[in-house]
XYZ file of C-alpha atoms in Angstrom:
756
model
C 86.582 24.008 -30.159
C 86.998 20.394 -29.070
C 83.504 19.651 -30.211
C 84.141 21.019 -33.780
C 87.377 19.010 -33.985
C 85.533 15.840 -32.978
C 82.812 16.425 -35.630
C 85.493 17.081 -38.254
C 87.253 13.774 -37.408
C 83.923 11.970 -37.742
C 83.296 13.469 -41.184
C 86.822 12.567 -42.346
C 86.425 8.970 -41.160
C 83.058 8.747 -42.777
C 84.362 10.155 -46.134
C 87.326 7.722 -46.094
C 85.051 4.789 -45.410
C 82.573 5.799 -48.036
C 85.255 6.238 -50.773
C 86.984 2.886 -50.178
C 84.028 0.586 -49.266
C 81.183 -0.937 -51.202
C 77.765 0.714 -50.926
C 76.207 -1.813 -48.470
C 79.341 -1.792 -46.282
C 79.281 2.023 -46.192
C 75.821 2.091 -44.651
C 76.683 -0.552 -41.984
C 79.907 1.301 -41.028
C 78.075 4.583 -40.661
C 75.522 2.874 -38.418
C 78.307 1.363 -36.333
C 79.993 4.726 -35.837
C 76.709 6.359 -34.912
C 75.981 3.534 -32.521
C 79.318 3.832 -30.761
C 78.706 7.550 -30.074
C 75.216 6.867 -28.812
C 76.603 4.157 -26.571
C 79.222 6.507 -25.092
C 76.604 9.192 -24.411
C 74.253 6.576 -22.995
C 76.843 5.040 -20.721
C 77.751 8.483 -19.349
C 74.057 9.251 -18.733
C 73.384 5.837 -17.175
C 76.386 6.203 -14.815
C 74.966 9.548 -13.606
C 71.563 7.947 -13.185
C 73.064 5.010 -11.245
C 75.029 7.377 -8.982
C 71.858 9.380 -8.334
C 69.975 6.141 -7.567
C 72.707 5.016 -5.199
C 72.568 8.346 -3.321
C 68.791 8.116 -3.087
C 69.016 4.483 -1.938
C 71.602 5.378 0.672
C 69.270 8.020 2.081
C 66.293 5.724 2.472
C 68.317 2.673 3.489
C 69.879 4.642 6.338
C 66.466 6.007 7.448
C 64.884 2.549 7.274
C 67.768 0.930 9.173
C 67.095 3.400 11.961
C 63.394 2.477 12.186
C 61.733 -0.138 14.434
C 58.071 -1.178 14.467
C 57.494 -3.048 17.710
C 54.554 -4.308 19.741
C 54.465 -4.952 23.438
C 52.141 -7.833 24.332
C 51.636 -10.031 27.380
C 49.256 -11.605 29.866
C 46.835 -9.383 31.809
C 48.586 -7.403 34.514
C 52.188 -8.298 33.487
C 52.827 -4.568 33.399
C 53.064 -3.861 29.683
C 51.250 -0.476 29.768
C 53.468 0.545 32.701
C 56.506 -0.530 30.610
C 55.289 1.548 27.610
C 54.820 4.555 29.925
C 58.443 4.304 31.078
C 59.699 3.911 27.499
C 57.867 7.088 26.544
C 59.311 8.884 29.527
C 62.944 7.921 28.823
C 62.628 8.758 25.119
C 61.345 12.211 26.012
C 57.794 11.823 24.634
C 56.211 12.525 28.019
C 57.623 14.543 30.913
C 56.040 12.860 33.907
C 54.981 9.361 34.776
C 51.433 8.349 35.673
C 50.506 4.859 36.902
C 47.785 2.677 35.344
C 45.657 2.718 38.486
C 47.408 5.781 39.845
C 46.082 7.877 42.720
C 46.508 11.111 40.741
C 43.555 10.072 38.514
C 45.430 10.845 35.280
C 45.993 7.258 34.247
C 48.681 5.946 31.893
C 49.251 7.757 28.638
C 48.389 4.811 26.419
C 45.041 4.044 28.118
C 43.229 6.892 26.399
C 39.584 5.713 26.834
C 37.794 6.560 30.083
C 36.639 2.970 30.341
C 40.233 1.710 30.189
C 41.377 4.060 32.934
C 38.498 2.996 35.143
C 38.979 -0.786 34.694
C 42.794 -0.563 34.573
C 42.978 -2.668 31.418
C 44.115 -1.795 27.865
C 41.400 -2.320 25.247
C 42.508 -0.576 22.068
C 46.084 -0.724 20.740
C 47.254 2.825 20.798
C 50.096 3.569 18.346
C 52.924 5.839 19.454
C 56.244 6.760 18.044
C 59.327 7.913 19.905
C 63.065 8.248 19.210
C 65.986 6.629 21.109
C 69.623 7.116 20.219
C 68.804 8.490 16.668
C 66.490 5.594 15.989
C 62.721 5.952 15.445
C 60.593 3.472 17.291
C 56.911 2.932 16.577
C 55.258 1.211 19.573
C 51.887 -0.462 19.506
C 50.438 -1.208 22.938
C 48.232 -4.301 22.652
C 45.421 -5.622 24.960
C 46.019 -8.607 27.183
C 42.517 -10.015 27.413
C 41.534 -13.000 25.253
C 38.347 -11.198 24.238
C 40.349 -8.604 22.373
C 42.588 -10.977 20.381
C 41.639 -9.286 17.110
C 43.378 -6.157 18.378
C 46.504 -8.234 19.124
C 46.349 -9.972 15.726
C 45.961 -6.637 13.855
C 48.863 -5.188 15.753
C 51.103 -8.187 15.112
C 50.180 -8.208 11.397
C 51.879 -4.792 10.932
C 54.848 -5.231 13.302
C 58.398 -6.178 12.453
C 59.271 -7.313 15.987
C 57.682 -7.661 19.422
C 58.478 -7.639 23.126
C 56.764 -10.420 25.122
C 56.379 -9.244 28.749
C 56.377 -11.936 31.385
C 55.724 -11.516 35.113
C 58.614 -12.785 37.296
C 56.070 -14.149 39.855
C 53.192 -15.365 37.618
C 55.555 -16.729 34.977
C 54.208 -17.994 31.623
C 50.444 -17.604 31.975
C 47.541 -18.618 29.705
C 47.460 -15.413 27.712
C 51.257 -15.432 27.242
C 50.795 -18.783 25.449
C 47.994 -17.345 23.218
C 49.991 -14.228 22.349
C 53.082 -16.317 21.618
C 51.066 -18.589 19.319
C 49.850 -15.492 17.423
C 53.439 -14.176 17.134
C 54.472 -17.514 15.723
C 51.604 -17.467 13.201
C 52.675 -14.019 11.889
C 56.411 -14.903 12.097
C 57.307 -12.022 14.396
C 60.843 -12.055 15.855
C 60.688 -11.324 19.568
C 62.518 -10.457 22.756
C 61.243 -11.489 26.218
C 61.230 -9.098 29.155
C 60.823 -10.573 32.638
C 59.121 -7.746 34.607
C 58.326 -7.064 38.283
C 61.721 -8.332 39.707
C 60.972 -6.121 42.738
C 57.954 -8.211 43.793
C 57.918 -10.827 46.563
C 58.594 -14.289 45.175
C 60.274 -13.011 41.962
C 62.204 -15.825 40.275
C 63.441 -14.975 36.714
C 65.191 -18.366 36.250
C 61.972 -20.249 36.893
C 60.214 -18.056 34.310
C 63.070 -18.627 31.778
C 62.650 -22.427 32.184
C 58.867 -22.072 31.789
C 59.348 -20.114 28.564
C 61.561 -22.974 27.302
C 59.149 -25.714 28.231
C 55.677 -24.146 27.718
C 56.401 -21.709 24.888
C 59.134 -23.887 23.322
C 61.385 -20.880 23.079
C 65.061 -21.444 22.304
C 66.087 -18.727 24.714
C 68.751 -17.557 27.150
C 69.169 -14.526 29.466
C 71.268 -11.592 28.196
C 71.185 -10.054 31.701
C 71.570 -11.151 35.321
C 69.788 -9.274 38.113
C 71.820 -7.833 40.972
C 69.635 -8.814 43.940
C 65.911 -9.617 43.832
C 62.660 -8.445 45.466
C 63.439 -5.504 47.818
C 67.201 -5.913 47.198
C 66.864 -5.522 43.405
C 69.565 -2.889 42.588
C 70.525 -3.287 38.951
C 71.509 -5.615 36.137
C 74.645 -7.224 34.716
C 74.827 -7.088 30.902
C 76.175 -10.490 29.796
C 77.245 -9.286 26.354
C 79.589 -6.530 27.656
C 80.033 -8.001 31.171
C 79.283 -4.673 32.916
C 76.938 -3.861 35.801
C 74.239 -1.248 35.217
C 72.645 0.735 38.079
C 69.696 3.114 37.735
C 69.882 6.253 39.803
C 67.754 9.395 39.953
C 64.168 9.919 41.052
C 62.896 8.048 37.949
C 65.889 5.835 37.174
C 67.026 8.121 34.354
C 70.731 8.214 35.325
C 72.525 4.979 34.336
C 75.758 4.227 36.144
C 77.961 1.535 34.573
C 80.471 -0.221 36.853
C 82.359 -3.479 37.121
C 80.460 -6.599 38.098
C 80.150 -7.061 41.921
C 82.441 -9.854 43.170
C 79.565 -11.849 44.713
C 77.759 -12.479 41.391
C 80.815 -12.616 39.039
C 80.836 -16.432 38.913
C 77.084 -16.544 38.152
C 77.451 -13.917 35.393
C 80.352 -15.832 33.693
C 78.346 -19.101 33.888
C 75.222 -17.439 32.410
C 77.352 -15.809 29.640
C 78.696 -19.229 28.687
C 75.129 -20.560 28.668
C 74.077 -17.627 26.418
C 76.995 -18.296 23.965
C 76.186 -22.009 23.878
C 72.502 -21.342 23.147
C 73.243 -18.889 20.337
C 75.994 -21.028 18.755
C 73.465 -23.864 18.452
C 71.595 -21.748 15.902
C 74.304 -19.526 14.444
C 77.195 -21.191 12.499
C 79.553 -18.215 12.618
C 79.485 -18.055 16.426
C 79.623 -21.846 16.673
C 82.982 -21.867 14.780
C 84.506 -19.350 17.228
C 82.995 -21.229 20.205
C 84.246 -24.651 19.160
C 87.782 -23.384 18.411
C 87.864 -21.813 21.911
C 88.512 -18.315 20.585
C 87.607 -15.453 22.925
C 84.236 -14.037 21.864
C 84.084 -10.254 21.766
C 80.885 -8.356 22.761
C 80.487 -7.178 19.094
C 80.641 -10.774 17.726
C 78.153 -11.958 20.357
C 75.781 -9.040 19.702
C 75.821 -9.649 15.916
C 75.216 -13.396 16.433
C 72.249 -12.724 18.728
C 70.777 -10.317 16.150
C 71.153 -12.856 13.297
C 69.541 -15.614 15.370
C 66.714 -13.385 16.643
C 65.795 -12.058 13.223
C 65.839 -15.648 11.848
C 63.337 -16.486 14.713
C 65.678 -19.154 16.042
C 66.430 -17.489 19.360
C 64.675 -15.302 21.906
C 66.982 -13.071 24.045
C 65.612 -12.581 27.587
C 65.861 -9.183 29.274
C 64.988 -8.405 32.936
C 63.915 -5.479 35.040
C 61.120 -3.736 36.920
C 59.163 -1.116 34.941
C 57.337 0.124 38.032
C 60.653 0.671 39.854
C 62.241 2.233 36.719
C 64.972 -0.366 36.394
C 66.063 -2.151 33.215
C 63.920 -0.222 30.712
C 66.770 1.602 28.919
C 68.830 -1.616 28.310
C 65.607 -3.173 26.899
C 65.310 -0.190 24.480
C 68.953 -0.821 23.468
C 68.051 -4.435 22.899
C 65.151 -3.408 20.636
C 67.619 -1.439 18.488
C 70.331 -4.114 18.594
C 68.326 -7.324 18.081
C 64.957 -6.568 16.396
C 64.768 -6.181 12.643
C 64.317 -2.988 10.650
C 61.500 -2.966 7.992
C 63.853 -4.059 5.150
C 64.968 -7.188 7.071
C 61.478 -8.608 7.260
C 59.944 -10.237 4.199
C 56.381 -9.100 3.513
C 54.224 -10.651 0.839
C 51.265 -9.212 -1.038
C 48.678 -10.999 -3.207
C 48.480 -9.913 -6.846
C 44.756 -9.663 -7.706
C 45.443 -9.538 -11.415
C 47.278 -12.939 -11.346
C 44.730 -14.924 -9.279
C 46.215 -13.994 -5.898
C 49.778 -14.931 -6.727
C 52.252 -14.170 -3.889
C 54.507 -11.155 -4.541
C 57.451 -10.252 -2.379
C 57.507 -6.550 -1.447
C 60.838 -4.716 -1.540
C 60.018 -2.589 1.505
C 61.657 0.459 -0.093
C 60.144 3.920 -0.710
C 61.055 3.657 -4.387
C 58.404 1.127 -5.518
C 54.655 1.640 -5.948
C 52.643 2.549 -2.822
C 51.242 -0.424 -0.864
C 49.672 0.349 2.534
C 47.387 -1.646 4.825
C 44.600 -0.152 6.966
C 44.991 -2.165 10.142
C 42.834 -0.162 12.551
C 39.963 2.271 12.439
C 38.843 4.773 15.103
C 36.056 7.262 15.162
C 37.887 10.481 16.075
C 36.627 14.033 16.772
C 37.188 14.872 13.083
C 35.662 11.777 11.515
C 37.159 8.357 10.821
C 40.809 7.949 11.631
C 42.536 5.111 9.701
C 45.854 3.633 10.842
C 48.080 2.676 7.894
C 51.214 0.591 7.808
C 53.132 1.478 4.629
C 54.912 -1.541 3.159
C 56.309 0.068 0.008
C 56.390 3.479 -1.689
C 55.639 6.962 -0.329
C 52.336 8.520 0.682
C 51.989 12.343 0.526
C 49.285 14.668 1.820
C 46.909 15.554 -1.083
C 47.786 12.341 -3.011
C 45.063 10.208 -4.614
C 45.143 6.589 -3.452
C 43.023 3.588 -4.492
C 41.361 1.182 -2.147
C 42.000 -2.185 -3.869
C 39.223 -3.991 -1.943
C 36.484 -1.588 -3.071
C 38.134 -0.024 -6.200
C 37.379 3.520 -4.860
C 39.714 6.422 -5.489
C 40.230 8.670 -2.449
C 42.298 11.747 -1.650
C 44.469 11.934 1.464
C 43.262 15.192 3.058
C 45.373 14.978 6.227
C 48.272 12.776 7.255
C 49.244 12.499 10.926
C 51.596 10.599 13.195
C 49.878 9.264 16.318
C 50.846 9.540 19.956
C 48.125 7.606 21.774
C 45.138 9.910 21.184
C 47.103 13.040 20.242
C 48.443 13.687 16.744
C 51.099 15.534 14.817
C 50.554 16.653 11.178
C 53.158 15.479 8.660
C 53.514 16.122 4.926
C 54.628 12.706 3.767
C 55.547 9.209 4.990
C 57.577 6.374 3.428
C 57.786 2.603 3.545
C 58.155 1.066 7.007
C 56.234 3.847 8.801
C 52.955 3.695 10.664
C 50.734 6.724 10.134
C 47.076 7.694 10.342
C 44.914 9.402 7.753
C 41.657 11.326 8.171
C 38.535 11.229 5.987
C 39.280 7.960 4.202
C 36.244 5.637 4.229
C 37.335 2.032 4.464
C 37.103 -1.147 6.560
C 39.913 -2.604 8.606
C 42.149 -4.945 6.554
C 41.703 -2.875 3.307
C 44.818 -2.351 1.109
C 45.645 1.003 -0.531
C 47.894 1.479 -3.598
C 48.716 4.339 -5.986
C 46.836 2.589 -8.792
C 49.841 1.173 -10.646
C 49.450 -2.323 -9.008
C 46.503 -4.316 -7.707
C 47.986 -5.872 -4.592
C 46.231 -6.776 -1.423
C 48.056 -7.678 1.729
C 47.092 -11.177 2.924
C 43.819 -10.811 4.780
C 44.119 -11.072 8.527
C 42.516 -14.174 9.906
C 39.367 -12.993 11.715
C 38.060 -15.493 14.254
C 34.312 -16.204 14.144
C 32.318 -14.694 17.041
C 31.484 -17.256 19.700
C 28.849 -15.537 21.752
C 25.622 -13.647 21.010
C 23.327 -11.454 23.053
C 20.030 -9.753 22.314
C 20.197 -5.994 22.871
C 17.626 -3.253 22.610
C 17.623 0.462 23.416
C 15.715 1.169 26.667
C 14.210 4.430 25.440
C 12.531 4.871 22.073
C 14.237 8.289 21.518
C 17.763 6.860 21.333
C 17.090 4.535 18.382
C 19.201 6.690 15.984
C 22.240 6.726 18.260
C 21.829 3.051 18.993
C 22.164 2.080 15.292
C 24.969 4.617 14.810
C 26.969 3.049 17.658
C 26.464 -0.487 16.286
C 27.572 0.595 12.792
C 30.690 2.225 14.143
C 31.632 -0.772 16.335
C 31.198 -3.130 13.388
C 33.524 -1.075 11.200
C 36.183 -0.785 13.949
C 36.102 -4.403 14.956
C 35.673 -7.286 12.457
C 34.846 -9.755 15.299
C 31.841 -7.733 16.414
C 28.739 -8.600 14.318
C 25.274 -7.234 14.407
C 22.243 -9.090 13.026
C 18.476 -8.953 13.276
C 16.625 -12.109 14.330
C 13.693 -12.223 11.847
C 11.698 -14.447 14.153
C 11.973 -12.591 17.431
C 12.713 -9.167 15.879
C 15.552 -8.671 18.404
C 18.896 -7.084 17.502
C 21.557 -9.717 18.142
C 25.181 -8.693 18.732
C 27.926 -11.336 18.528
C 31.486 -11.171 19.700
C 34.457 -12.950 21.221
C 33.094 -13.423 24.741
C 31.092 -11.901 27.558
C 33.663 -9.205 28.456
C 33.929 -8.182 24.780
C 30.141 -7.670 24.442
C 29.841 -6.073 27.878
C 32.454 -3.502 26.923
C 30.545 -2.596 23.745
C 27.280 -2.218 25.695
C 29.173 -0.020 28.187
C 30.794 2.023 25.358
C 27.326 2.558 23.917
C 26.230 4.057 27.188
C 29.375 6.195 27.624
C 29.974 7.478 24.108
C 26.485 7.563 22.653
C 24.396 8.021 25.877
C 22.303 4.959 24.945
C 21.085 2.693 27.727
C 20.693 -0.804 26.342
C 18.982 -3.758 27.936
C 20.696 -7.071 27.381
C 18.962 -10.459 27.274
C 19.795 -14.042 26.433
C 19.214 -14.601 22.703
C 16.716 -17.202 21.546
C 18.137 -20.278 19.906
C 16.608 -20.784 16.462
C 14.840 -24.137 16.700
C 12.894 -25.585 13.795
C 10.073 -28.111 13.574
C 9.493 -30.867 11.030
C 7.187 -33.839 10.431
C 8.230 -37.522 10.363
C 5.349 -39.263 8.564
C 2.657 -38.985 5.894
C -0.709 -37.512 7.069
C -3.991 -36.772 5.154
C -6.095 -33.623 5.413
C -9.701 -32.835 4.434
C -11.004 -29.568 5.707
C -14.110 -27.581 4.891
C -14.164 -23.909 5.865
C -17.748 -22.657 5.856
C -19.032 -19.395 7.361
C -22.417 -17.847 6.815
C -23.068 -14.501 8.483
C -25.607 -12.720 6.279
C -24.554 -11.375 2.871
C -21.671 -13.194 1.106
C -20.290 -16.071 3.251
C -17.007 -17.922 3.085
C -16.704 -21.435 1.562
C -13.638 -23.496 0.736
C -12.676 -27.159 0.964
C -9.143 -28.516 0.562
C -8.194 -32.231 0.432
C -4.718 -33.724 0.164
C -1.773 -34.870 2.278
C 1.503 -33.708 3.853
C 4.741 -35.700 3.921
C 8.417 -35.083 4.917
C 10.824 -34.130 2.093
C 13.578 -36.653 1.377
C 16.910 -35.795 3.166
C 19.241 -33.472 1.274
C 16.496 -31.822 -0.817
C 17.351 -28.284 -1.926
C 14.096 -26.665 -0.735
C 12.688 -26.516 2.780
C 9.027 -26.250 1.683
C 7.331 -27.704 -1.380
C 3.734 -27.242 -2.582
C 2.380 -29.504 -5.362
C -0.925 -28.899 -7.158
C -2.279 -32.300 -8.243
C -5.880 -31.173 -8.842
C -7.735 -32.829 -11.698
C -10.674 -30.967 -13.270
C -12.188 -27.767 -11.944
C -13.192 -28.885 -8.385
C -11.272 -25.779 -7.231
C -10.938 -22.929 -9.725
C -7.302 -22.381 -10.657
C -7.350 -18.740 -9.577
C -7.735 -19.879 -5.920
C -4.683 -22.187 -5.938
C -2.105 -19.408 -5.185
C -4.221 -18.395 -2.152
C -4.171 -22.005 -0.898
C -0.353 -22.172 -1.279
C -0.059 -18.813 0.578
C -2.218 -20.221 3.425
C -0.060 -23.336 3.826
C 3.178 -21.239 3.710
C 1.787 -18.949 6.410
C 0.763 -21.892 8.573
C 4.248 -23.448 8.206
C 5.831 -20.249 9.662
C 4.846 -21.339 13.147
C 4.426 -24.977 14.132
C 2.109 -25.957 16.939
C 4.837 -27.557 19.151
C 6.890 -24.493 20.096
C 5.844 -21.896 17.508
C 8.996 -22.144 15.411
C 9.031 -22.474 11.569
C 8.305 -25.900 10.038
C 10.739 -27.085 7.368
C 11.451 -30.111 5.127
C 7.732 -30.514 4.315
C 5.867 -31.285 1.079
C 2.181 -30.399 0.791
C 0.176 -32.026 -2.010
C -3.333 -30.713 -3.003
C -5.381 -33.339 -4.874
C -9.037 -32.353 -4.399
C -11.371 -29.793 -2.959
C -14.698 -28.026 -3.449
C -15.799 -24.476 -4.199
C -19.071 -22.522 -4.039
C -20.179 -20.400 -7.003
C -20.897 -17.323 -4.768
C -19.257 -17.761 -1.362
C -15.823 -18.950 -2.379
C -13.097 -16.345 -2.260
C -9.274 -16.153 -1.911
C -9.601 -15.446 1.804
C -11.848 -18.473 2.312
C -9.380 -20.846 0.689
C -6.376 -19.296 2.463
C -8.112 -19.825 5.872
C -9.138 -23.374 4.777
C -5.432 -24.150 4.060
C -4.308 -22.744 7.433
C -6.828 -24.809 9.364
C -6.185 -27.949 7.282
C -2.471 -27.718 8.082
C -3.181 -27.442 11.834
C -5.617 -30.299 11.663
C -3.192 -32.779 10.107
C -0.001 -31.538 11.787
C -0.341 -33.555 14.979
C -1.074 -36.710 12.974
C 2.211 -36.263 11.037
C 4.213 -36.855 14.263
C 6.084 -33.528 14.407
C 9.543 -33.236 16.026
C 11.808 -30.305 17.060
C 15.122 -29.659 15.296
C 17.895 -27.740 17.070
C 21.028 -26.050 15.623
C 24.079 -28.216 16.151
C 27.474 -26.490 16.107
C 30.839 -27.849 14.953
C 33.106 -27.009 17.901
C 36.891 -27.103 17.654
C 38.744 -26.979 20.971
C 42.442 -26.459 21.687
C 43.663 -27.002 25.217
C 46.803 -28.325 26.953
C 46.827 -32.161 27.186
C 46.608 -32.160 31.037
C 43.003 -30.815 30.773
C 41.853 -33.303 28.158
C 39.775 -35.464 30.555
C 37.973 -32.510 32.107
C 37.147 -30.883 28.741
C 35.955 -34.164 27.192
C 33.765 -34.863 30.221
C 32.234 -31.407 29.960
C 31.393 -31.885 26.271
C 29.647 -35.134 27.091
C 27.703 -33.355 29.809
C 26.556 -30.819 27.218
C 25.168 -33.683 25.088
C 28.041 -33.226 22.600
C 29.371 -35.919 20.283
C 33.193 -36.090 19.964
C 34.203 -36.869 16.397
C 37.969 -36.218 16.461
C 40.859 -35.995 18.907
C 44.362 -34.990 17.712
C 47.635 -34.046 19.275
C 49.399 -30.807 18.290
C 52.601 -30.188 20.275
C 51.587 -29.938 23.945
C 47.949 -29.302 23.062
C 45.068 -31.588 22.248
C 42.671 -30.643 19.546
C 39.093 -31.954 20.017
C 36.416 -31.698 17.321
C 32.798 -32.232 18.473
C 29.176 -31.632 17.478
C 27.382 -29.822 20.299
C 23.834 -28.383 20.409
C 23.947 -24.564 20.484
C 21.450 -24.438 23.317
C 24.025 -26.074 25.557
C 26.886 -23.785 24.534
C 25.862 -20.624 26.379
C 28.508 -19.460 28.838
C 30.907 -22.026 27.429
C 33.792 -19.552 26.879
C 33.795 -18.785 30.587
C 33.452 -22.469 31.560
C 36.303 -23.482 29.268
C 38.603 -20.847 30.683
C 37.897 -21.885 34.255
C 38.450 -25.568 33.335
C 41.793 -24.958 31.580
C 43.159 -22.082 33.696
C 42.462 -19.787 30.722
C 44.701 -21.795 28.381
C 41.945 -23.297 26.240
C 40.397 -21.663 23.204
C 37.582 -22.720 20.915
C 35.772 -21.833 17.702
C 32.329 -22.914 16.694
C 30.355 -22.692 13.495
C 26.886 -23.823 12.450
C 26.730 -27.348 11.135
C 23.069 -28.447 10.746
C 19.731 -28.727 12.447
C 19.237 -32.122 14.121
C 16.396 -33.871 16.006
C 16.314 -33.213 19.771
C 15.906 -36.081 22.205
C 12.428 -36.871 23.543
C 13.064 -35.427 27.039
C 14.322 -32.122 25.567
C 11.306 -31.999 23.266
C 8.910 -32.408 26.235
C 10.745 -29.756 28.163
C 10.636 -27.254 25.264
C 6.962 -27.913 24.569
C 5.987 -27.440 28.256
C 8.022 -24.181 28.452
C 6.303 -22.908 25.301
C 2.835 -23.823 26.614
C 3.580 -22.187 29.966
C 4.701 -18.926 28.252
C 1.586 -19.029 26.004
C -0.555 -19.483 29.091
C 1.091 -16.446 30.747
C 0.445 -14.334 27.669
């Protein structure tokens, strides 16, 4: 009824307008009326759409606010795997606790490879999720050895926050500095956890001062221990000023009481220190602090959260994971102070706009953007770990690998718990999941096809050490190559190459332990025994002066003989020439028929493949052929080829040959106190220092060092700098060796030839 009345009114208005107005005004008025109705309908529709959008947004915002992606990283043996084990126990993911090097032989949950359980170290970052107080927490357990830094880097690349575990006895150690440097590079907000307060000699305040001086952390304790070493009973929370005790066989019952009288003064002093430290970097708290207003626990907690997410402050927690004390308050700290996925800004590179930086919203509403940050060869094929930065991924969806342009289907989507998995139907932005059957390399970006974004590529350090490997038995060749292919896909710092000169398979990696573990994994997982040798350095030979040759190759042995004569000279190429070998034909007339010239060139090339000093290739050489002689019957291609080979050998010694060795550009970073030792060692290795800079507390030295003197350097550098030094090296050029080295190399080569 109402509708017909409304349409009648419209018609009446329209007829009135049309009778009293001019023709052009009539049409514009009609358009105006129609427009006003459209607008009303549109505004009603858009309001409904906005309400729907708000409801949707409220759903995902709430679920993202209750999500934390954290990593636990530290120095070797600071107890981070033990800490993760306790976290999983308290969050109900596991129902009993096993120690890392436990007597029960089960080993910690996160150390899922046999090799890890045997050596008691964590090699691969296992991803696990658990829930604590209605929050979902994804934990990535990272390795603590320098040789596995790519694992740490990959883990940090996909995290929103991290927990840096420090040992209360060992303090800030070399690897803590390396890990902290990586966290700073990837702008990861962090908490510190001082572990092992039950050990003899535990001193958390010493460690806190070390973190301030060595790591340059702006930090303060948010807890005070009640007793230390054998008397360690519990913790005082400085935000709420309450004492926490941990009872029960596994510390699962938390008893909250008032602060014991004997440490009340210390707790108040440390709380004031905490407020001062936070107010230095948070304006809101500074106002309250300067106007002497009482600061409530809620205000202090919010200020610590703001400062931590802005990476201006590092709250320090304490406890003993092994003795089950202080783990639950640390979990509360993760929820209270570390950011949720929407509070961290992630950037992608738009490939359509010449790698322009694009800010990702981090919401499930946008187009899908996910990064493959880790690969594993599982029982059911390749398992790819994905961190979803934007959008939603569903089982059965088609996704596009931006790096290769391939379209792939998601056959199975799982959530990982160390090496066990749970099937899920879909996952949204902020989550870490794994997919099966997707062929890709680590660091690839996946989208739904609507955008061509790649996440910034992770910086992959160059391998610093190489070894020659070969399978002991001939039968295991297939498995040997299969293992090497898989390791290369899993780990970008592990490279495999074939030395064309020695025919050896060369593996390169981040250090001796890194390569040893791969050789060991080959034996365990693929039943391939490999023999490991020292790789040969690729020397070269060259000539330093002009030398003439005139050689006649004549052989008569009944029937057709061999006859060929070549005359010319050899000379070094000018420096910086694009080719390493040059052959010039300067023949005049038909002294040598032109069809034999290619055979002569081939002979010289073959001869230059192995110089007579140490049998390595000869480069930077020009050979000029200007005369020769041929026989009408006996000359052949073979005769001239042999004539060229012998001519080269004849004149080579007269051209004063020298040996060239590969020189590496080495960049070192070590604390300033070790500068003298490190510099002296480079000089001992016949290195030439070309730069020395200061960067914070570290000195950065650039040098040119012969590769032959760099073997075992990673181990030597670590022992010289207490493990705090790191270095990268890359090939620079081949340079002349000194006379004494040349004599030594020639004598070694002659001796080995004599043995053969």
